[in-house]
Tab-separated table of C-alpha atoms and ligand atoms in Angstrom:
chain	number	residue	atom	x	y	z
A	1	MET	CA	0.678	-39.073	10.612
A	2	LYS	CA	2.493	-37.171	7.865
A	3	ILE	CA	2.263	-33.746	6.273
A	4	ALA	CA	0.636	-34.430	2.905
A	5	SER	CA	0.442	-30.930	1.435
A	6	ALA	CA	0.772	-27.252	2.217
A	7	ARG	CA	-0.213	-24.084	0.390
A	8	VAL	CA	-0.068	-20.330	0.796
A	9	ILE	CA	-3.143	-18.135	0.451
A	10	VAL	CA	-2.736	-14.408	-0.183
A	11	THR	CA	-5.935	-12.421	0.225
A	12	CYS	CA	-6.966	-8.794	0.659
A	13	PRO	CA	-10.319	-8.430	2.448
A	14	GLY	CA	-9.634	-4.717	3.001
A	15	ARG	CA	-5.938	-5.310	3.700
A	16	ASN	CA	-3.437	-7.992	2.734
A	17	PHE	CA	-2.966	-11.242	4.636
A	18	VAL	CA	-0.782	-14.269	3.933
A	19	THR	CA	-1.901	-17.599	5.393
A	20	LEU	CA	-0.201	-20.991	5.373
A	21	VAL	CA	-2.464	-24.049	5.271
A	22	ILE	CA	-0.940	-27.440	6.167
A	23	GLU	CA	-2.840	-30.697	5.575
A	24	THR	CA	-2.004	-34.116	6.938
A	25	ASP	CA	-2.536	-37.498	5.298
A	26	GLN	CA	-5.312	-38.075	7.846
A	27	GLY	CA	-7.252	-35.001	6.781
A	28	VAL	CA	-6.326	-32.717	9.696
A	29	THR	CA	-5.720	-29.111	8.648
A	30	GLY	CA	-3.810	-26.412	10.513
A	31	ILE	CA	-3.289	-22.776	9.571
A	32	GLY	CA	-0.708	-20.139	10.423
A	33	ASP	CA	-0.456	-16.391	9.799
A	34	ALA	CA	2.488	-15.387	7.559
A	35	THR	CA	1.685	-11.689	7.075
A	36	LEU	CA	4.574	-9.211	6.968
A	37	ASN	CA	3.012	-5.835	6.227
A	38	GLY	CA	4.266	-4.345	2.947
A	39	ARG	CA	6.531	-7.357	2.263
A	40	GLU	CA	3.842	-10.059	1.928
A	41	LEU	CA	5.068	-11.762	-1.227
A	42	ALA	CA	8.593	-12.236	0.109
A	43	VAL	CA	7.223	-14.498	2.858
A	44	ALA	CA	4.814	-16.207	0.454
A	45	SER	CA	7.737	-17.063	-1.821
A	46	TYR	CA	9.971	-18.124	1.094
A	47	LEU	CA	7.259	-20.567	2.128
A	48	THR	CA	6.254	-21.818	-1.305
A	49	ASP	CA	9.681	-22.041	-2.878
A	50	HIS	CA	11.867	-23.002	0.069
A	51	VAL	CA	9.901	-24.288	3.074
A	52	ILE	CA	6.908	-26.276	1.816
A	53	PRO	CA	9.022	-28.752	-0.198
A	54	CYS	CA	10.902	-29.588	3.044
A	55	LEU	CA	7.685	-30.176	5.000
A	56	ILE	CA	6.085	-32.826	2.849
A	57	GLY	CA	6.294	-36.268	4.462
A	58	ARG	CA	7.349	-34.994	7.914
A	59	ASP	CA	5.584	-35.936	11.131
A	60	PRO	CA	3.490	-32.855	12.098
A	61	SER	CA	3.688	-33.759	15.782
A	62	GLN	CA	7.432	-32.978	15.829
A	63	ILE	CA	6.926	-29.224	16.191
A	64	GLU	CA	10.217	-28.546	17.965
A	65	ASP	CA	12.290	-30.584	15.531
A	66	ILE	CA	10.661	-28.934	12.513
A	67	TRP	CA	11.283	-25.500	14.075
A	68	GLN	CA	14.967	-26.306	14.600
A	69	TYR	CA	15.211	-27.814	11.124
A	70	LEU	CA	13.847	-24.667	9.483
A	71	TYR	CA	15.883	-22.296	11.689
A	72	ARG	CA	19.250	-24.074	11.619
A	73	GLY	CA	18.696	-25.692	8.250
A	74	ALA	CA	18.361	-22.421	6.350
A	75	TYR	CA	21.905	-21.515	7.414
A	76	TRP	CA	20.718	-17.850	7.128
A	77	ARG	CA	19.318	-17.266	10.592
A	78	ARG	CA	16.900	-14.673	11.983
A	79	GLY	CA	15.356	-11.808	10.002
A	80	PRO	CA	11.681	-10.912	9.516
A	81	VAL	CA	11.017	-12.891	6.319
A	82	GLY	CA	12.475	-16.195	7.477
A	83	MET	CA	11.131	-15.931	11.021
A	84	THR	CA	7.618	-15.060	9.809
A	85	ALA	CA	7.687	-18.114	7.551
A	86	ILE	CA	8.852	-20.310	10.450
A	87	ALA	CA	6.125	-18.774	12.637
A	88	ALA	CA	3.464	-19.705	10.085
A	89	VAL	CA	4.611	-23.339	10.018
A	90	ASP	CA	4.847	-23.453	13.813
A	91	THR	CA	1.376	-21.959	14.345
A	92	ALA	CA	-0.175	-24.355	11.835
A	93	LEU	CA	1.509	-27.333	13.533
A	94	TRP	CA	0.277	-26.287	17.002
A	95	ASP	CA	-3.182	-25.950	15.451
A	96	ILE	CA	-2.910	-29.497	14.089
A	97	LYS	CA	-1.658	-30.856	17.426
A	98	GLY	CA	-4.606	-29.252	19.199
A	99	LYS	CA	-7.047	-30.777	16.736
A	100	VAL	CA	-5.410	-34.209	16.958
A	101	CYS	CA	-5.559	-34.082	20.781
A	102	GLY	CA	-9.033	-32.526	20.789
A	103	GLN	CA	-7.736	-29.694	23.004
A	104	PRO	CA	-7.609	-25.901	22.760
A	105	LEU	CA	-4.033	-24.718	22.292
A	106	TYR	CA	-3.733	-23.155	25.763
A	107	GLN	CA	-4.198	-26.623	27.280
A	108	LEU	CA	-1.207	-27.961	25.343
A	109	LEU	CA	0.925	-25.092	26.651
A	110	GLY	CA	0.124	-25.874	30.282
A	111	GLY	CA	-3.441	-24.692	30.836
A	112	LYS	CA	-5.033	-21.426	31.862
A	113	SER	CA	-3.183	-18.868	33.971
A	114	ARG	CA	-6.148	-16.476	33.618
A	115	GLU	CA	-9.751	-16.497	32.483
A	116	ARG	CA	-9.450	-13.563	30.118
A	117	VAL	CA	-6.861	-11.397	28.458
A	118	LEU	CA	-6.611	-7.632	29.070
A	119	VAL	CA	-6.430	-5.818	25.738
A	120	TYR	CA	-5.766	-2.243	24.692
A	121	GLY	CA	-7.529	-0.532	21.832
A	122	HIS	CA	-6.400	2.294	19.551
A	123	ALA	CA	-7.994	5.711	19.988
A	124	ASN	CA	-6.844	8.416	17.654
A	125	GLY	CA	-7.941	11.770	16.304
A	126	ALA	CA	-6.839	14.477	13.923
A	127	ASP	CA	-6.239	16.888	16.832
A	128	LEU	CA	-6.138	16.995	20.605
A	129	HIS	CA	-9.883	17.539	21.024
A	130	SER	CA	-10.930	14.698	18.738
A	131	THR	CA	-8.382	12.349	20.344
A	132	VAL	CA	-9.816	13.095	23.790
A	133	GLU	CA	-13.269	12.291	22.378
A	134	ALA	CA	-11.985	9.101	20.741
A	135	VAL	CA	-10.577	7.878	24.066
A	136	GLY	CA	-14.015	8.523	25.585
A	137	ARG	CA	-15.611	6.323	22.936
A	138	TYR	CA	-13.210	3.486	23.772
A	139	ILE	CA	-14.095	3.830	27.457
A	140	GLU	CA	-17.782	3.602	26.465
A	141	MET	CA	-17.011	0.449	24.446
A	142	GLY	CA	-15.710	-1.096	27.664
A	143	TYR	CA	-11.936	-0.825	27.189
A	144	HIS	CA	-9.850	-0.482	30.356
A	145	ALA	CA	-6.621	0.226	28.463
A	146	ILE	CA	-6.398	2.612	25.518
A	147	ARG	CA	-3.552	3.722	23.307
A	148	ALA	CA	-3.857	7.422	22.413
A	149	GLN	CA	-2.289	8.907	19.261
A	150	SER	CA	-3.130	12.334	17.916
A	151	GLY	CA	-2.528	14.633	15.006
A	152	ILE	CA	0.145	17.170	16.044
A	153	PRO	CA	-0.067	20.894	15.199
A	154	GLY	CA	2.460	21.628	12.454
A	155	ILE	CA	2.999	17.963	11.507
A	156	ASP	CA	1.213	16.616	8.463
A	157	LYS	CA	0.299	12.885	8.694
A	158	ALA	CA	1.397	12.090	12.240
A	159	TYR	CA	1.840	8.396	13.070
A	160	GLY	CA	-1.217	6.474	14.256
A	161	VAL	CA	-3.928	8.845	13.076
A	162	GLY	CA	-6.512	6.915	11.107
A	163	ARG	CA	-9.048	7.691	8.492
A	164	GLY	CA	-11.863	6.051	10.440
A	165	ASP	CA	-12.787	6.315	14.091
A	166	THR	CA	-11.822	2.866	15.273
A	167	TYR	CA	-8.795	1.849	13.244
A	168	TYR	CA	-5.945	3.089	11.122
A	169	GLU	CA	-4.116	1.365	8.267
A	170	PRO	CA	-0.679	2.857	7.671
A	171	ALA	CA	0.077	0.844	4.514
A	172	ASP	CA	-1.830	3.201	2.263
A	173	ALA	CA	-0.167	3.491	-1.175
A	174	ARG	CA	1.617	1.511	-3.903
A	175	LEU	CA	4.816	3.422	-3.175
A	176	PRO	CA	5.665	4.703	0.319
A	177	THR	CA	3.863	7.911	1.303
A	178	GLU	CA	6.386	10.559	2.360
A	179	THR	CA	5.738	12.141	5.762
A	180	VAL	CA	7.682	14.907	7.511
A	181	TRP	CA	8.632	14.571	11.161
A	182	ASP	CA	9.335	17.335	13.673
A	183	THR	CA	10.610	16.188	17.072
A	184	ALA	CA	10.398	19.596	18.778
A	185	LYS	CA	6.702	19.973	17.936
A	186	TYR	CA	5.993	16.441	19.107
A	187	LEU	CA	7.836	16.816	22.422
A	188	ASP	CA	5.898	20.001	23.079
A	189	PHE	CA	2.536	18.442	22.223
A	190	ALA	CA	2.616	14.926	23.734
A	191	PRO	CA	2.497	15.924	27.442
A	192	ARG	CA	-0.372	18.334	26.690
A	193	LEU	CA	-2.365	15.488	25.151
A	194	PHE	CA	-1.962	13.369	28.278
A	195	ASP	CA	-2.715	16.377	30.555
A	196	LYS	CA	-6.081	16.658	28.802
A	197	LEU	CA	-6.745	12.929	28.879
A	198	ARG	CA	-6.091	12.659	32.625
A	199	GLU	CA	-8.126	15.825	33.222
A	200	ALA	CA	-11.056	14.334	31.247
A	201	TYR	CA	-10.984	10.720	32.452
A	202	GLY	CA	-8.870	10.615	35.630
A	203	PHE	CA	-6.473	7.781	36.420
A	204	GLY	CA	-8.997	4.931	35.993
A	205	PRO	CA	-8.274	3.990	32.385
A	206	GLN	CA	-4.803	2.715	31.541
A	207	LEU	CA	-3.276	4.931	28.862
A	208	LEU	CA	-0.575	3.851	26.407
A	209	HIS	CA	1.363	5.728	23.763
A	210	ASP	CA	3.487	4.696	20.775
A	211	VAL	CA	6.433	6.933	19.860
A	212	HIS	CA	7.081	4.690	16.855
A	213	HIS	CA	10.881	4.913	16.862
A	214	ARG	CA	10.994	8.691	16.311
A	215	LEU	CA	13.261	9.919	19.142
A	216	THR	CA	16.911	9.748	20.091
A	217	PRO	CA	17.668	8.099	23.457
A	218	ASN	CA	18.061	11.469	25.148
A	219	GLU	CA	14.829	12.835	23.682
A	220	ALA	CA	13.096	9.631	24.759
A	221	ALA	CA	14.417	10.147	28.292
A	222	GLN	CA	13.012	13.704	28.258
A	223	LEU	CA	9.619	12.527	27.049
A	224	GLY	CA	9.491	9.689	29.574
A	225	LYS	CA	10.228	12.192	32.364
A	226	SER	CA	7.596	14.648	31.192
A	227	LEU	CA	4.983	11.844	31.043
A	228	GLU	CA	5.689	10.518	34.546
A	229	PRO	CA	2.849	12.517	36.161
A	230	HIS	CA	0.388	10.926	33.693
A	231	ARG	CA	1.353	7.403	34.840
A	232	LEU	CA	1.208	5.696	31.450
A	233	PHE	CA	0.847	1.932	31.215
A	234	TRP	CA	3.735	2.204	28.765
A	235	MET	CA	5.657	4.370	26.350
A	236	GLU	CA	6.359	2.233	23.276
A	237	ASP	CA	9.292	2.147	20.841
A	238	ALA	CA	10.706	5.428	22.089
A	239	THR	CA	13.891	4.974	20.065
A	240	PRO	CA	14.959	2.335	17.527
A	241	ALA	CA	16.225	-0.713	19.399
A	242	GLU	CA	18.821	-2.273	17.125
A	243	ASN	CA	21.309	-0.901	19.627
A	244	GLN	CA	19.875	-2.342	22.812
A	245	GLU	CA	22.361	-0.422	24.988
A	246	ALA	CA	20.646	2.805	23.960
A	247	PHE	CA	17.904	2.003	26.443
A	248	ARG	CA	20.282	2.293	29.394
A	249	HIS	CA	20.187	6.075	29.070
A	250	ILE	CA	16.377	6.205	28.877
A	251	ARG	CA	16.047	3.867	31.837
A	252	ARG	CA	18.421	5.902	34.003
A	253	HIS	CA	16.303	9.012	33.554
A	254	THR	CA	12.687	7.945	33.705
A	255	THR	CA	10.356	5.592	35.540
A	256	THR	CA	7.739	5.677	32.747
A	257	PRO	CA	7.334	1.977	31.801
A	258	LEU	CA	8.926	1.040	28.487
A	259	ALA	CA	7.688	-1.376	25.818
A	260	VAL	CA	9.699	-2.531	22.825
A	261	GLY	CA	9.783	-5.370	20.334
A	262	GLU	CA	7.054	-5.432	17.700
A	263	VAL	CA	9.710	-5.576	14.971
A	264	PHE	CA	11.814	-8.183	16.783
A	265	ASN	CA	12.104	-11.693	15.366
A	266	THR	CA	14.207	-13.636	17.858
A	267	ILE	CA	15.305	-13.780	21.470
A	268	TRP	CA	18.640	-12.331	20.371
A	269	ASP	CA	16.945	-9.044	19.436
A	270	CYS	CA	15.822	-8.527	23.024
A	271	LYS	CA	18.350	-10.455	25.127
A	272	GLN	CA	20.175	-7.431	26.517
A	273	LEU	CA	17.015	-5.350	26.909
A	274	ILE	CA	15.576	-8.111	29.052
A	275	GLU	CA	18.569	-9.246	31.063
A	276	GLU	CA	19.535	-5.683	31.977
A	277	GLN	CA	15.881	-4.934	32.786
A	278	LEU	CA	15.923	-2.008	30.373
A	279	ILE	CA	12.266	-2.557	29.438
A	280	ASP	CA	9.070	-3.513	31.235
A	281	TYR	CA	7.141	-5.133	28.367
A	282	ILE	CA	8.302	-7.233	25.440
A	283	ARG	CA	6.118	-6.816	22.335
A	284	ALA	CA	7.365	-9.715	20.237
A	285	THR	CA	4.456	-11.592	18.722
A	286	VAL	CA	3.555	-15.023	17.388
A	287	VAL	CA	3.691	-14.175	13.678
A	288	HIS	CA	6.953	-12.215	13.556
A	289	ALA	CA	8.960	-13.964	16.272
A	290	GLY	CA	9.044	-17.593	15.189
A	291	GLY	CA	5.618	-18.750	16.348
A	292	ILE	CA	4.446	-20.131	19.671
A	293	THR	CA	7.599	-22.233	20.045
A	294	HIS	CA	9.988	-19.278	19.963
A	295	LEU	CA	7.733	-16.723	21.659
A	296	ARG	CA	7.440	-19.107	24.597
A	297	ARG	CA	11.233	-19.128	24.871
A	298	ILE	CA	11.324	-15.302	24.862
A	299	ALA	CA	8.549	-15.066	27.470
A	300	ASP	CA	10.211	-17.574	29.807
A	301	PHE	CA	13.492	-15.684	29.574
A	302	ALA	CA	11.652	-12.395	30.212
A	303	ALA	CA	9.927	-13.878	33.274
A	304	MET	CA	13.314	-14.310	34.972
A	305	TYR	CA	13.713	-10.521	34.886
A	306	GLN	CA	10.117	-9.555	35.679
A	307	VAL	CA	9.563	-8.349	32.136
A	308	ARG	CA	5.996	-9.005	31.026
A	309	THR	CA	4.474	-9.694	27.623
A	310	GLY	CA	2.584	-7.120	25.561
A	311	SER	CA	2.246	-8.664	22.129
A	312	HIS	CA	1.807	-6.625	18.988
A	313	GLY	CA	-1.738	-6.918	17.633
A	314	ALA	CA	-2.256	-4.320	14.906
A	315	THR	CA	-4.680	-5.144	12.079
A	316	ASP	CA	-1.840	-6.268	9.805
A	317	LEU	CA	-1.536	-9.328	12.063
A	318	SER	CA	-4.356	-11.572	10.895
A	319	PRO	CA	-7.095	-13.129	13.064
A	320	VAL	CA	-5.041	-16.338	12.808
A	321	CYS	CA	-2.205	-14.634	14.695
A	322	MET	CA	-4.700	-13.128	17.146
A	323	GLY	CA	-6.278	-16.517	17.847
A	324	ALA	CA	-2.890	-18.127	18.511
A	325	ALA	CA	-1.747	-15.105	20.562
A	326	LEU	CA	-4.822	-15.319	22.790
A	327	HIS	CA	-4.129	-18.959	23.626
A	328	PHE	CA	-0.543	-17.982	24.377
A	329	ASP	CA	-1.715	-15.042	26.527
A	330	THR	CA	-4.166	-17.262	28.392
A	331	TRP	CA	-1.289	-19.527	29.383
A	332	VAL	CA	1.799	-17.297	29.731
A	333	PRO	CA	2.513	-16.663	33.443
A	334	ASN	CA	4.156	-13.249	32.911
A	335	PHE	CA	1.344	-11.815	30.804
A	336	GLY	CA	1.084	-8.020	30.676
A	337	ILE	CA	-1.397	-6.929	28.029
A	338	GLN	CA	-2.410	-7.737	24.439
A	339	GLU	CA	-2.829	-5.131	21.688
A	340	TYR	CA	-6.157	-5.459	19.903
A	341	MET	CA	-7.173	-3.468	16.858
A	342	ARG	CA	-10.472	-4.740	15.600
A	343	HIS	CA	-10.431	-6.270	12.138
A	344	THR	CA	-13.027	-5.246	9.563
A	345	GLU	CA	-16.156	-7.330	8.990
A	346	GLU	CA	-14.719	-8.489	5.631
A	347	THR	CA	-11.602	-9.798	7.363
A	348	ASP	CA	-13.584	-11.488	10.119
A	349	ALA	CA	-15.718	-13.220	7.473
A	350	VAL	CA	-12.634	-14.620	5.697
A	351	PHE	CA	-11.202	-15.819	9.029
A	352	PRO	CA	-14.047	-17.248	11.153
A	353	HIS	CA	-12.879	-17.459	14.786
A	354	ASP	CA	-14.125	-18.329	18.234
A	355	TYR	CA	-12.445	-15.610	20.350
A	356	ARG	CA	-14.666	-12.850	21.680
A	357	PHE	CA	-14.470	-9.376	23.260
A	358	GLU	CA	-16.068	-8.772	26.630
A	359	ASP	CA	-15.569	-5.906	29.090
A	360	GLY	CA	-12.191	-4.756	27.766
A	361	HIS	CA	-10.853	-8.309	27.530
A	362	LEU	CA	-10.571	-10.992	24.876
A	363	ILE	CA	-11.477	-14.553	25.703
A	364	CYS	CA	-10.124	-17.389	23.596
A	365	GLY	CA	-12.483	-20.156	22.525
A	366	GLU	CA	-12.547	-23.811	23.516
A	367	SER	CA	-12.427	-25.386	20.078
A	368	PRO	CA	-9.409	-27.629	19.422
A	369	GLY	CA	-6.305	-25.849	18.118
A	370	HIS	CA	-6.198	-22.051	17.980
A	371	GLY	CA	-9.819	-21.693	16.947
A	372	VAL	CA	-9.372	-19.744	13.689
A	373	THR	CA	-10.100	-21.058	10.195
A	374	ILE	CA	-10.020	-19.616	6.698
A	375	ASP	CA	-12.893	-19.505	4.208
A	376	GLU	CA	-10.815	-20.159	1.093
A	377	ALA	CA	-13.621	-19.510	-1.394
A	378	LEU	CA	-14.276	-16.105	0.148
A	379	ALA	CA	-10.538	-15.354	0.384
A	380	ALA	CA	-10.222	-15.985	-3.356
A	381	LYS	CA	-12.639	-13.115	-4.020
A	382	TYR	CA	-10.151	-10.579	-2.611
A	383	PRO	CA	-6.991	-10.525	-4.758
A	384	TYR	CA	-3.684	-9.210	-3.433
A	385	ASN	CA	-3.410	-5.426	-3.500
A	386	PRO	CA	0.209	-4.294	-3.014
A	387	MET	CA	0.567	-1.517	-0.432
A	388	CYS	CA	3.578	0.058	1.260
A	389	LEU	CA	4.127	1.512	4.716
A	390	PRO	CA	5.003	5.249	4.748
A	391	VAL	CA	8.469	6.678	5.260
A	392	ALA	CA	9.445	9.695	7.376
A	393	ARG	CA	11.893	12.514	6.671
A	394	LEU	CA	12.993	15.535	8.683
A	395	SER	CA	12.007	18.925	7.259
A	396	ASP	CA	15.420	19.296	5.548
A	397	GLY	CA	14.836	16.025	3.697
A	398	THR	CA	16.937	13.713	5.883
A	399	MET	CA	15.534	10.181	6.043
A	400	TRP	CA	14.194	9.397	9.511
A	401	ASN	CA	12.505	6.451	11.214
A	402	TRP	CA	8.866	5.960	10.417
B	1	KDG	O1	2.870	-2.794	10.078
B	1	KDG	C1	3.230	-1.800	10.982
B	1	KDG	C2	2.199	-1.693	12.078
B	1	KDG	O2	1.910	-2.953	12.623
B	1	KDG	C3	2.678	-0.794	13.196
B	1	KDG	O3	2.885	0.489	12.702
B	1	KDG	C4	1.663	-0.768	14.303
B	1	KDG	O4	3.235	0.272	15.770
B	1	KDG	C5	2.219	-0.373	15.610
B	1	KDG	C6	1.483	-0.803	16.790
B	1	KDG	O5	1.974	-0.554	17.881
B	1	KDG	O6	0.429	-1.405	16.639
B	2	MG	MG1	3.956	0.069	17.792
């Protein structure tokens, strides 16, 4: 069997998605997510101009060799654009292998380690009261694990606060929206939010929180300490992690579990964090960390240090990524949790899939491959709509981390 053709589809059923479709000379089709929020066309071009010409004529069953060829062969290693493109190829090839073998992807990885995958949803509100209510709605929907983000008094446009009740979309304007960050106000407010949440709902639901790279290591240590009584499932991205050593200080001062890695692309981005056991959960995901082939390598390495997986799953990762991630999660022995923000009905219609939500868990389907397809005619009705992620500044104008 040979790869006969490949093409990139960019569509915007409410938000932008980039999808790679690979076809074999025997009529088997596989698809992979290639969405990099706010930088979609860079990956589309990387695939169309540089990767697809190298794929034509190759044997699609040689997933590992093609991965190595694209990674080593580019000379320019790592980075979000290249690794997202490689992930798209890898996911599409696993999809093809599943279809050729007539097996769901999790079977090719080694079979089920669990029947269903624990997911966490996103509850958010404009203020403390509405966030407490939003968490209650997620509990009513059956979620056992809920991420809580709230508007903060004195901060305009806090991270994670949506326009609707069940989702938020940060990429909201043609040019980046400017937001102003105030660490002191946040550090004062965050423990009060979790006081109220534990008071309202007890310790039954697992609660998570995303700091979204806003703190210094010492501030992160302070926050982790102040949240210890609330027993969070995790505190995410407390400080930027380019400097992995920075987490030593946080770790020394708090037992609040730490999660990092949604912006990571390779095992090298998290090697020290994992081998020094500076984190509890690694958030690297199929679409941004080189596909199933590379994510498996990261997860196996993490397992040696009792670090568990907690893959990124915001709405900017398409249902194709979610489908592949759920097969991965169903297999991976050191599974922790999977993020799950529901996609809109328009998105679900463009990407028909066989995974389903039940009692706070997602269950992957049994169809061969990863179980997600694309309705190309429908996708063509939603043209690309360029949107940027916001930026953050301190009140004196200094650029900060969004
Ligand atoms: O594109 C950026 C989003 O995926 C990110 O802001 C979401 O931090 C995020 C999360 O934890 O889902
Ligand atoms: Mg995050």
